[in-house]
Coordinates of C-alpha atoms in Angstrom, one line a residue:
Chain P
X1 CA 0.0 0.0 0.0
X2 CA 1.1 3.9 -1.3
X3 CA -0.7 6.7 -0.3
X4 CA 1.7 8.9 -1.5
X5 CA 1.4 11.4 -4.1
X6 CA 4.0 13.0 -6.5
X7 CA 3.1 16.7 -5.2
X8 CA 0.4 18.9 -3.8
X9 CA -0.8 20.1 -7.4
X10 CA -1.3 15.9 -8.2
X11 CA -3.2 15.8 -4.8
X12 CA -5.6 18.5 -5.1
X13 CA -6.3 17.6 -9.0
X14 CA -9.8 15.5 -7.7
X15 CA -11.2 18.7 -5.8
X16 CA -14.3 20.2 -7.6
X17 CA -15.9 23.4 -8.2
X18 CA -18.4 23.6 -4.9
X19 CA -16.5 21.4 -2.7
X20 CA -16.2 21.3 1.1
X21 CA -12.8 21.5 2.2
X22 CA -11.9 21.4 5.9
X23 CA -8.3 23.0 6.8
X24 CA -6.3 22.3 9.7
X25 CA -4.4 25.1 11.7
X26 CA -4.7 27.5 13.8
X27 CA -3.9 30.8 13.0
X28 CA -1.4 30.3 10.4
X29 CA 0.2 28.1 12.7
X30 CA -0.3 24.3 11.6
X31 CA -1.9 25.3 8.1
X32 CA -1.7 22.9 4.8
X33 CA 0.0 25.6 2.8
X34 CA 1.3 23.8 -0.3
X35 CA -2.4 22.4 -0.6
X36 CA -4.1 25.5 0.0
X37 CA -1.5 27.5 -2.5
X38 CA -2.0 24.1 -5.1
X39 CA -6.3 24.9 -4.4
X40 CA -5.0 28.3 -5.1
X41 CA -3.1 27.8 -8.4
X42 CA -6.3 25.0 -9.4
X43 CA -8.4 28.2 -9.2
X44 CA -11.5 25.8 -7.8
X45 CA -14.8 27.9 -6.9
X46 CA -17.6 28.0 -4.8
X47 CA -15.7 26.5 -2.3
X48 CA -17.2 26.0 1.4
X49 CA -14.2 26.4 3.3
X50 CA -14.1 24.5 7.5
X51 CA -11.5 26.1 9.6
X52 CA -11.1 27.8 12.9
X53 CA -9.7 31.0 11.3
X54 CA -9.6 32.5 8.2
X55 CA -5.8 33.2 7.5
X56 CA -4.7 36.6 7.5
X57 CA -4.9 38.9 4.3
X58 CA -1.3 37.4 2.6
X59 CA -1.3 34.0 4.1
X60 CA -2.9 31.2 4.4
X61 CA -6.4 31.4 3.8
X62 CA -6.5 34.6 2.5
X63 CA -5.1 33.3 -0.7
X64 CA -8.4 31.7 -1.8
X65 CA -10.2 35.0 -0.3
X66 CA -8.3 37.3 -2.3
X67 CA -9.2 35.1 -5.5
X68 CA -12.6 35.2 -4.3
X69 CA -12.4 31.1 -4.4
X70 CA -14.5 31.2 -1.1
X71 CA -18.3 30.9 -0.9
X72 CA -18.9 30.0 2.3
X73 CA -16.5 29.7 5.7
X74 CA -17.3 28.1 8.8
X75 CA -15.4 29.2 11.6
X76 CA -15.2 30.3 15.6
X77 CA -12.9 33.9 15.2
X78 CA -11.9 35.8 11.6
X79 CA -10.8 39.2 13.9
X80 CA -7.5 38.5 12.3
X81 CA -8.5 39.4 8.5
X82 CA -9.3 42.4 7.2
X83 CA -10.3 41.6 3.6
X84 CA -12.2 38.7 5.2
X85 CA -14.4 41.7 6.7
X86 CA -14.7 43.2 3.2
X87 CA -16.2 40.1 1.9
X88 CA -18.7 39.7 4.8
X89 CA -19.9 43.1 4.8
X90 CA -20.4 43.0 0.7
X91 CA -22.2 39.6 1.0
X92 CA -19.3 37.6 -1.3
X93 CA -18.6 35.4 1.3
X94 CA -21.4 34.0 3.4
X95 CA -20.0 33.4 7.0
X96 CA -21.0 30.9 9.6
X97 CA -19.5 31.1 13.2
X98 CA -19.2 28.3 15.5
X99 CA -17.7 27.9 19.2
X100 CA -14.9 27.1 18.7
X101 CA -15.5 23.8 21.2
X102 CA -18.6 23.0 19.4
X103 CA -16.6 23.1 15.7
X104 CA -14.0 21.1 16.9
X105 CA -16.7 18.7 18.7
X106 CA -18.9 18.4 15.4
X107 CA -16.3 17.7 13.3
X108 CA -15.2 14.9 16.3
X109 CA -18.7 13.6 15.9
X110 CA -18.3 13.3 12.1
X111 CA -15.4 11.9 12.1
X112 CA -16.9 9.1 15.1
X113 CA -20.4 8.2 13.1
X114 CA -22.7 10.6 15.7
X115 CA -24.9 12.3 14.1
X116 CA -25.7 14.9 16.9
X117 CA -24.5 16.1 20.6
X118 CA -26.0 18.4 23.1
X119 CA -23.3 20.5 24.4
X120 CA -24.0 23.3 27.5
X121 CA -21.8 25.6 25.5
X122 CA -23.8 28.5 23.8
X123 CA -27.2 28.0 25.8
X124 CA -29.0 30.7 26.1
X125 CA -27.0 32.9 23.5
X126 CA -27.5 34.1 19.8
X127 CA -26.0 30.6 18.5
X128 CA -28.6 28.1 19.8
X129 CA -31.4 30.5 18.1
X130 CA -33.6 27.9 16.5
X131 CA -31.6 24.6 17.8
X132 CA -33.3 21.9 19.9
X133 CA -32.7 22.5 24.0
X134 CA -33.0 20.1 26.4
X135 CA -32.1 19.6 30.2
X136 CA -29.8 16.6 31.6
X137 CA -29.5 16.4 35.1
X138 CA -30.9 20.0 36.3
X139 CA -28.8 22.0 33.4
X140 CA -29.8 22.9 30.1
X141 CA -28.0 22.2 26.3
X142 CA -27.8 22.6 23.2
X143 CA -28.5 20.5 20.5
X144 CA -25.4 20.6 17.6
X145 CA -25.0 18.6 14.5
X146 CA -21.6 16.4 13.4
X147 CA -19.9 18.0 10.7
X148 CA -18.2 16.6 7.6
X149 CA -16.6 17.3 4.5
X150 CA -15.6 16.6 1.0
X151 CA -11.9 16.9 1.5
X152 CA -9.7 17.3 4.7
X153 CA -6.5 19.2 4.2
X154 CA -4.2 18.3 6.9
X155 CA -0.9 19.0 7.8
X156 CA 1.6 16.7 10.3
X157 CA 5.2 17.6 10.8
X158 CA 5.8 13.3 9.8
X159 CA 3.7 10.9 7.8
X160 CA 5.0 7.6 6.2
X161 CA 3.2 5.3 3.1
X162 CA 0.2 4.5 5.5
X163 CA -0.6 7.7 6.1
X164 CA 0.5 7.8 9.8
X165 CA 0.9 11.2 10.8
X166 CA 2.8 12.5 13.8
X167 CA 2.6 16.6 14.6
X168 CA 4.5 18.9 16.4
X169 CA 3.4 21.0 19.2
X170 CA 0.8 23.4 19.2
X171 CA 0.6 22.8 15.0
X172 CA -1.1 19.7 16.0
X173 CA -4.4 22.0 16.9
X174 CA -7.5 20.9 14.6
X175 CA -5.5 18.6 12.0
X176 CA -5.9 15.2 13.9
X177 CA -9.6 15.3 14.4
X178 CA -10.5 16.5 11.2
X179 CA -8.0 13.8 9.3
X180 CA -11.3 11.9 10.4
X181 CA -14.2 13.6 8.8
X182 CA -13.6 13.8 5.3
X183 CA -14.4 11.6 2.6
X184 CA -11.0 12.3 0.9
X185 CA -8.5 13.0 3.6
X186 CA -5.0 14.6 1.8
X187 CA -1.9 15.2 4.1
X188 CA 0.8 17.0 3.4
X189 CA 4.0 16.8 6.1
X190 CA 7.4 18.1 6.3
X191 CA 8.9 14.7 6.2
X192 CA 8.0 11.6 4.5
X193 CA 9.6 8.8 6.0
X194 CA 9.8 5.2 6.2
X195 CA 7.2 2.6 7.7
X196 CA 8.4 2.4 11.3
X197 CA 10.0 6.2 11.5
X198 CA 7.3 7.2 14.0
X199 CA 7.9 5.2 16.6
X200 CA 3.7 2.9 17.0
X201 CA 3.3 4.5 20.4
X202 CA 3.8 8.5 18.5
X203 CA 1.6 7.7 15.6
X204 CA -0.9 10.5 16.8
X205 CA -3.2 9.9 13.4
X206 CA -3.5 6.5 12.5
X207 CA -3.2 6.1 8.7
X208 CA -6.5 4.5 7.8
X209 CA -7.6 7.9 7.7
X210 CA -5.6 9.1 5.3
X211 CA -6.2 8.8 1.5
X212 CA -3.2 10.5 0.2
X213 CA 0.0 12.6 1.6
X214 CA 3.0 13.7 -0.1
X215 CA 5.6 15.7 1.2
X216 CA 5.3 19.7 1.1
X217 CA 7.9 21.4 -0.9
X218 CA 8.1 24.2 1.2
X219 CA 7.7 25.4 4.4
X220 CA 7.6 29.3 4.9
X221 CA 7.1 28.8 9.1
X222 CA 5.0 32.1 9.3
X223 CA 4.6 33.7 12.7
X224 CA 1.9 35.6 13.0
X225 CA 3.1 37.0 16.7
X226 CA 6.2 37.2 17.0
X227 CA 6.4 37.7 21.0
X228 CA 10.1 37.6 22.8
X229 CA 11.8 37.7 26.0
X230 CA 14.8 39.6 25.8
X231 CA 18.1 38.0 26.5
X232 CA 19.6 39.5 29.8
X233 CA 23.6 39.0 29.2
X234 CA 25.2 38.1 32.6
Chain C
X1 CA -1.9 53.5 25.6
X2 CA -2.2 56.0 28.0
X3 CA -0.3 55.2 31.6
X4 CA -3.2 55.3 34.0
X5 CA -4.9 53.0 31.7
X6 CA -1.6 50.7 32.1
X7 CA -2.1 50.6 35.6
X8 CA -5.7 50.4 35.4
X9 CA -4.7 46.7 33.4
X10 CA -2.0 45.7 36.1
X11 CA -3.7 46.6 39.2
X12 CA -6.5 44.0 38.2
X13 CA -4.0 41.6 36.8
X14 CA -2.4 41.7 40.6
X15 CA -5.8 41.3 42.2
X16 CA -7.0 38.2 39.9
X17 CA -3.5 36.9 40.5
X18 CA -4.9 36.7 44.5
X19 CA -7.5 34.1 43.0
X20 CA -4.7 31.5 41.6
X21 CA -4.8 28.7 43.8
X22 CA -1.6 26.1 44.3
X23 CA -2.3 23.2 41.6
X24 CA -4.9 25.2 39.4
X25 CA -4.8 24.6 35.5
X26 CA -5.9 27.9 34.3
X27 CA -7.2 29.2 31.3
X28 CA -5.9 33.2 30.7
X29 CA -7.9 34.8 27.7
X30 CA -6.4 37.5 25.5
X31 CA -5.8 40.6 26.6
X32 CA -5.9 42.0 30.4
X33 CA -6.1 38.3 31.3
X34 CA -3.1 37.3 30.3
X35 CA -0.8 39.8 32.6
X36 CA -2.3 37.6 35.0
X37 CA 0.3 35.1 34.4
X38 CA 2.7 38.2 35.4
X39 CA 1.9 38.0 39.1
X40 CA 1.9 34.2 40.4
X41 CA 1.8 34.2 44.3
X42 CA 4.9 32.8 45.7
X43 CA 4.8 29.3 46.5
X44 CA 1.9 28.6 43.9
X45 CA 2.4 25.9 40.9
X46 CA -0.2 26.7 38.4
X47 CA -0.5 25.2 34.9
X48 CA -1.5 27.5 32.3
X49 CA -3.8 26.1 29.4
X50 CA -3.9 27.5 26.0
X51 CA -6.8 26.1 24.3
X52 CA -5.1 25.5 20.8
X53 CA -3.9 22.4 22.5
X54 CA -1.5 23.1 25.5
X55 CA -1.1 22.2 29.2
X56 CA 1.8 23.7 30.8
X57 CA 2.2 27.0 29.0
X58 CA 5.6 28.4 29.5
X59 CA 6.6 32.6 28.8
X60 CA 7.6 34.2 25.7
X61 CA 10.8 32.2 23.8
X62 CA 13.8 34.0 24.1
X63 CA 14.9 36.1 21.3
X64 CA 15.5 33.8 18.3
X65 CA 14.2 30.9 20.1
X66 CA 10.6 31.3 18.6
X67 CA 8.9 28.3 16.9
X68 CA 6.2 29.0 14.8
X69 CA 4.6 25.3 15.8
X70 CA 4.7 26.8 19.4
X71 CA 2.0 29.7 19.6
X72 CA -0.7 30.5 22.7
X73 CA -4.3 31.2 21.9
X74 CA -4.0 35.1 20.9
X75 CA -1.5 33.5 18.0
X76 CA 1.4 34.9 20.4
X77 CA 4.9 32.8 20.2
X78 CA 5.4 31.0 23.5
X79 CA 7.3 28.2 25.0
X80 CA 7.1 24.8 27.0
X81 CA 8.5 23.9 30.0
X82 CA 9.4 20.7 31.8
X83 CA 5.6 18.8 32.1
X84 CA 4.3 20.9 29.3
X85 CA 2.2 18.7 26.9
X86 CA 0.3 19.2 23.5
X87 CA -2.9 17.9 22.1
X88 CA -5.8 18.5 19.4
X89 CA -8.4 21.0 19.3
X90 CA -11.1 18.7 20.2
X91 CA -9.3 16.8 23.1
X92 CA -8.6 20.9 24.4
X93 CA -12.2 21.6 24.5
X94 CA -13.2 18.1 26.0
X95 CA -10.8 18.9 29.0
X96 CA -12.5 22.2 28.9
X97 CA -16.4 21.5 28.4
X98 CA -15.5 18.3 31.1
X99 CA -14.4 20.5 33.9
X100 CA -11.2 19.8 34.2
X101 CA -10.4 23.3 33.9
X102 CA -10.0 24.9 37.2
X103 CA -10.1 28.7 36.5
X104 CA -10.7 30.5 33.1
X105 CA -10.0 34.3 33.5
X106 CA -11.3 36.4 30.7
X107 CA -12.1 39.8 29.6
X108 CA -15.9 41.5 29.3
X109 CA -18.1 43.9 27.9
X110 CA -20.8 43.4 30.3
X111 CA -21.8 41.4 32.9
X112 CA -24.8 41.3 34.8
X113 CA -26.5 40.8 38.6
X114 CA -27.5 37.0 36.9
X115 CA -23.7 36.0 36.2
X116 CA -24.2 36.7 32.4
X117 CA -21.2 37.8 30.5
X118 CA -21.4 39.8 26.8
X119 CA -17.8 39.5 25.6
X120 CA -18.1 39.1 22.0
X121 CA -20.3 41.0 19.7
X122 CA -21.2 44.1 19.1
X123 CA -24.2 44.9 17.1
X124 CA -24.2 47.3 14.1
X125 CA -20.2 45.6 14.0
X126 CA -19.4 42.5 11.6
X127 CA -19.4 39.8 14.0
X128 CA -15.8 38.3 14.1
X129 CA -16.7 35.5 16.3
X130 CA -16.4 34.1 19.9
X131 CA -13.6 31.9 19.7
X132 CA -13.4 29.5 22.4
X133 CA -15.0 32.2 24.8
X134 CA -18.4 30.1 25.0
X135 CA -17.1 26.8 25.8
X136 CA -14.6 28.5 28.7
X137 CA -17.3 30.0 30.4
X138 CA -19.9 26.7 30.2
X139 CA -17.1 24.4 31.3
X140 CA -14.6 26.0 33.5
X141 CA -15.2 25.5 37.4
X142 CA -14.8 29.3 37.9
X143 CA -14.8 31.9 36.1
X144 CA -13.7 35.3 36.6
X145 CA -14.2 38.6 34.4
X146 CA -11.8 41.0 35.0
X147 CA -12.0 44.7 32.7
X148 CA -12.6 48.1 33.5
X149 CA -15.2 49.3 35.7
X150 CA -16.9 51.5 32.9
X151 CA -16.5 51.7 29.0
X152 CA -14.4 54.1 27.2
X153 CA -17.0 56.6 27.1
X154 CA -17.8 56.3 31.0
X155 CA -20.8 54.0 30.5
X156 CA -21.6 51.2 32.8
X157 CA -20.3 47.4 31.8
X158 CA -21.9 46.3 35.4
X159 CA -25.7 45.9 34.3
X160 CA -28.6 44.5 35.9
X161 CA -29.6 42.7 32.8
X162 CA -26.5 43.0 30.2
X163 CA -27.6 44.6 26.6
X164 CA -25.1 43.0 24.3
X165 CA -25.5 39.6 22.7
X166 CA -24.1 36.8 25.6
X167 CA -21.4 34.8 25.9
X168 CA -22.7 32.5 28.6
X169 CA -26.0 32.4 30.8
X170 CA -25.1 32.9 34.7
X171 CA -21.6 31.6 34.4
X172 CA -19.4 34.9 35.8
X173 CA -18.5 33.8 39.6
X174 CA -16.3 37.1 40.2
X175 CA -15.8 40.4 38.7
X176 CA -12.6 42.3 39.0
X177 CA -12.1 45.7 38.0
X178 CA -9.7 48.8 38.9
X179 CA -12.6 49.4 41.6
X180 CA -14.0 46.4 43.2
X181 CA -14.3 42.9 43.4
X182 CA -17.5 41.8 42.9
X183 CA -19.1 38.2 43.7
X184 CA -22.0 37.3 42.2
X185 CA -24.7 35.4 44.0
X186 CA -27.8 33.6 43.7
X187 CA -29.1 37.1 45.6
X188 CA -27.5 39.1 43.2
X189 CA -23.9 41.2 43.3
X190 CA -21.8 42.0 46.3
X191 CA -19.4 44.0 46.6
X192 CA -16.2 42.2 48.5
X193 CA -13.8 44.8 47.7
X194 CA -12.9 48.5 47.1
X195 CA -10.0 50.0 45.7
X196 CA -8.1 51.8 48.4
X197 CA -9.3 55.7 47.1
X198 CA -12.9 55.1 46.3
X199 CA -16.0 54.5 48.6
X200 CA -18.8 52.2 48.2
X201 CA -21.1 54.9 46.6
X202 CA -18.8 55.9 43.8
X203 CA -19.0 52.1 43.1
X204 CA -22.4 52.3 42.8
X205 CA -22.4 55.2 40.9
X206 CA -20.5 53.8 37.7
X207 CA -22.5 50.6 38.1
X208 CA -25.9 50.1 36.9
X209 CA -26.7 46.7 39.0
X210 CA -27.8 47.6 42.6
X211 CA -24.7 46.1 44.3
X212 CA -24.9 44.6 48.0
X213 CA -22.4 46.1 50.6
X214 CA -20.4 42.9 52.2
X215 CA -20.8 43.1 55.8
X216 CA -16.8 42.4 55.7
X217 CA -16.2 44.5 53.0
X218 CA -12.0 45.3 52.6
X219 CA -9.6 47.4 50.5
X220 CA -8.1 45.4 47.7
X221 CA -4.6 44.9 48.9
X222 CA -2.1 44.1 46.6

């Protein structure tokens, strides 16, 4: 078994005009950036895009908004993104916002065959408008519904043949759970290496849910905040 | 930023920082919340949680030792420390919708004699979204606001029923500001502390909910 693909442009080829697309990261910190420069280059439309931000303006993200590739987003904060803004406020980009517990939960459930959870988070506020309420043990929640995709773009730091995937640190954020909730599940990683380079007990996505992964062929490593201590010389 | 409003931000960074308890893993949200982490008691281990999947948060890297896999919740570089640990998005919000969560400390633009926080939207503004504000506030054991007593233009943020779109429904358990603690109870708010040059009546005065004079009522010492 090979999951692996020659490059990102090979990998994205399959991705249609109106597709769902969830994107790992958060921030620009753990983002599938050859995949979403390759969605870029493809010049797919209508896409829905699933991700807890929205990029910012020149990275990320903001590639497919600039090129107006975007119909709809679902996320939990876009403060970061000021053409994002632009495209709200014209009505280009139609923009759904989720908790950011309850996004990462509905995508969990999709990934886990559930169709629905209740969930206290949100009760009582502007997002359970309209959804189902119900009380469990004296306390009252909400109603929210799993959440799938087309395509999952996911990026690990190492991924072998399989499709194992191990991240590192905080870039680990959203890819893992929604490596599970896509119909085609594409990773990209930093290193491709052998069957038995992540060490079993590291293998932090198993590769049955993977479909392909190929090795990025470039990392910019964006900060988005720099924040520093200042050396003190003794 | 003007200076008074800098120590406006530290003074009830210091005072939160009187709520930390030894053991706590605590939740800091962006802004005045996270100066918090400034002013540890002595003798107190905490572990900070980011929720972009981190237990053990350490301070900013050293110059030239940022990572860009390494960042807090505001998208700030940080580091880890001995114990620190990392998981997913959705294992972060479990721990954090399960309880396991001690303390989350967050900012406000109202909150009301019910516990109800506004922190998020303003209407007539696009609506940039809550971020993990909702689920702190439903799932953490305690949760403290701490802000500034009134709004830019002077208005109260104290209400007795806020006006702004909620975060979370009777979920604030303390209120600090530059002028007061305030608890919130099932009789309403009390006022625990003042700041050492106000009196209980200019307290009232900036806030809108009727606020109960503790019997024991103190100075905030810092």
């Amino acid at each position: 078994m090979d999951k692996t693909v020659a490059n990102a442009d090979l990998a994205v080829r399959r991705i249609h005009d109106g597709a769902s697309i969830m994107m790992g990261g958060f921030g620009i910190c753990g983002i599938p950036e050859n995949l979403i420069a390759a969605v870029h280059r493809a010049g797919t439309k209508n896409l829905t895009v699933i991700s807890n931000n929205a990029g910012t303006a020149d990275f990320g993200i903001g590639f497919l908004l600039q090129a107006k590739q975007v119909h709809k987003m679902v996320a939990s904060y876009v403060g970061e993104n000021k053409l994002f803004e632009q495209l709200v406020l014209s009505g280009e980009i139609e923009l759904e916002l989720n908790p950011q517990g309850t996004l990462a939960e509905r995508i969990r459930a999709g990934g886990a065959g559930i169709p629905a959870f209740y969930t206290p988070t949100g009760y009582g506020t502007m997002i359970a408008e309209g959804k189902e309420t119900r009380e469990f043990g004296g306390r009252m929640y909400v109603l929210e519904k799993a959440l799938r995709a087309d395509f999952a773009f996911v990026k690990a730091w190492k991924g072998d043949r399989w499709g194992n995937l191990m991240y590192r640190k905080t870039a680990r954020n959203y890819n893992p759970v929604m490596a599970t909730a896509a119909d085609y599940v594409i990773a990209e990683v930093e290193e491709l290496v052998e069957l038995g380079g992540i060490p079993s007990d590291q293998v932090h996505t198993p590769g049955v849910y993977v479909n392909a992964i190929f090795q990025g062929a470039h990392y910019e490593r964006r900060i988005e905040k720099r924040t520093v201590r200042r050396r003190v010389r003794v | 930023m003007r200076a008074s409003e800098v120590d406006k931000r530290e003074l009830v960074a210091r005072r939160v920082a009187q709520e930390l308890r030894d053991g706590y893993t605590v939740n800091l949200g962006i802004g005045m919340p996270t100066l918090v982490a400034n002013y540890i008691p002595a003798g107190t281990e905490v572990i900070f949680q980011s929720e972009n999947g981190m237990l053990g948060m350490g301070p900013f890297p050293l110059e030239g030792e940022e990572d860009a896999d390494l960042v807090n919740a505001g998208k700030e570089t940080v580091s880890e420390i001995p114990g620190s640990s990392y998981f997913s998005s959705s294992d972060s919000f479990a721990m954090i919708r399960g309880g396991h969560v001690d303390l989350t400390v967050l900012g406000g633009l109202q909150a009301d004699e019910k516990g109800n926080l506004a922190n998020w939207a303003i209407p007539g503004r696009m609506l940039k979204g809550m971020g993990g504000a909702m689920d702190l506030v439903s799932g953490a054991k305690r949760v403290i606001i701490a802000m500034e007593h009134t709004s830019k233009d002077g208005k109260p943020k104290i209400m007795r029923k806020c006006t702004l779109p909620l975060t979370g429904v009777g979920v604030v358990d303390l209120v600090v500001t530059e002028l007061a603690v305030i608890e919130v109870t099932p009789q309403g708010l009390v006022l625990r502390e003042i700041a050492e040059d106000v009196t209980p009546e200019a307290v009232q005065k900036v806030t809108e909910a009727r606020l109960r004079v503790a019997p024991d009522l103190k100075k905030i010492a810092l």
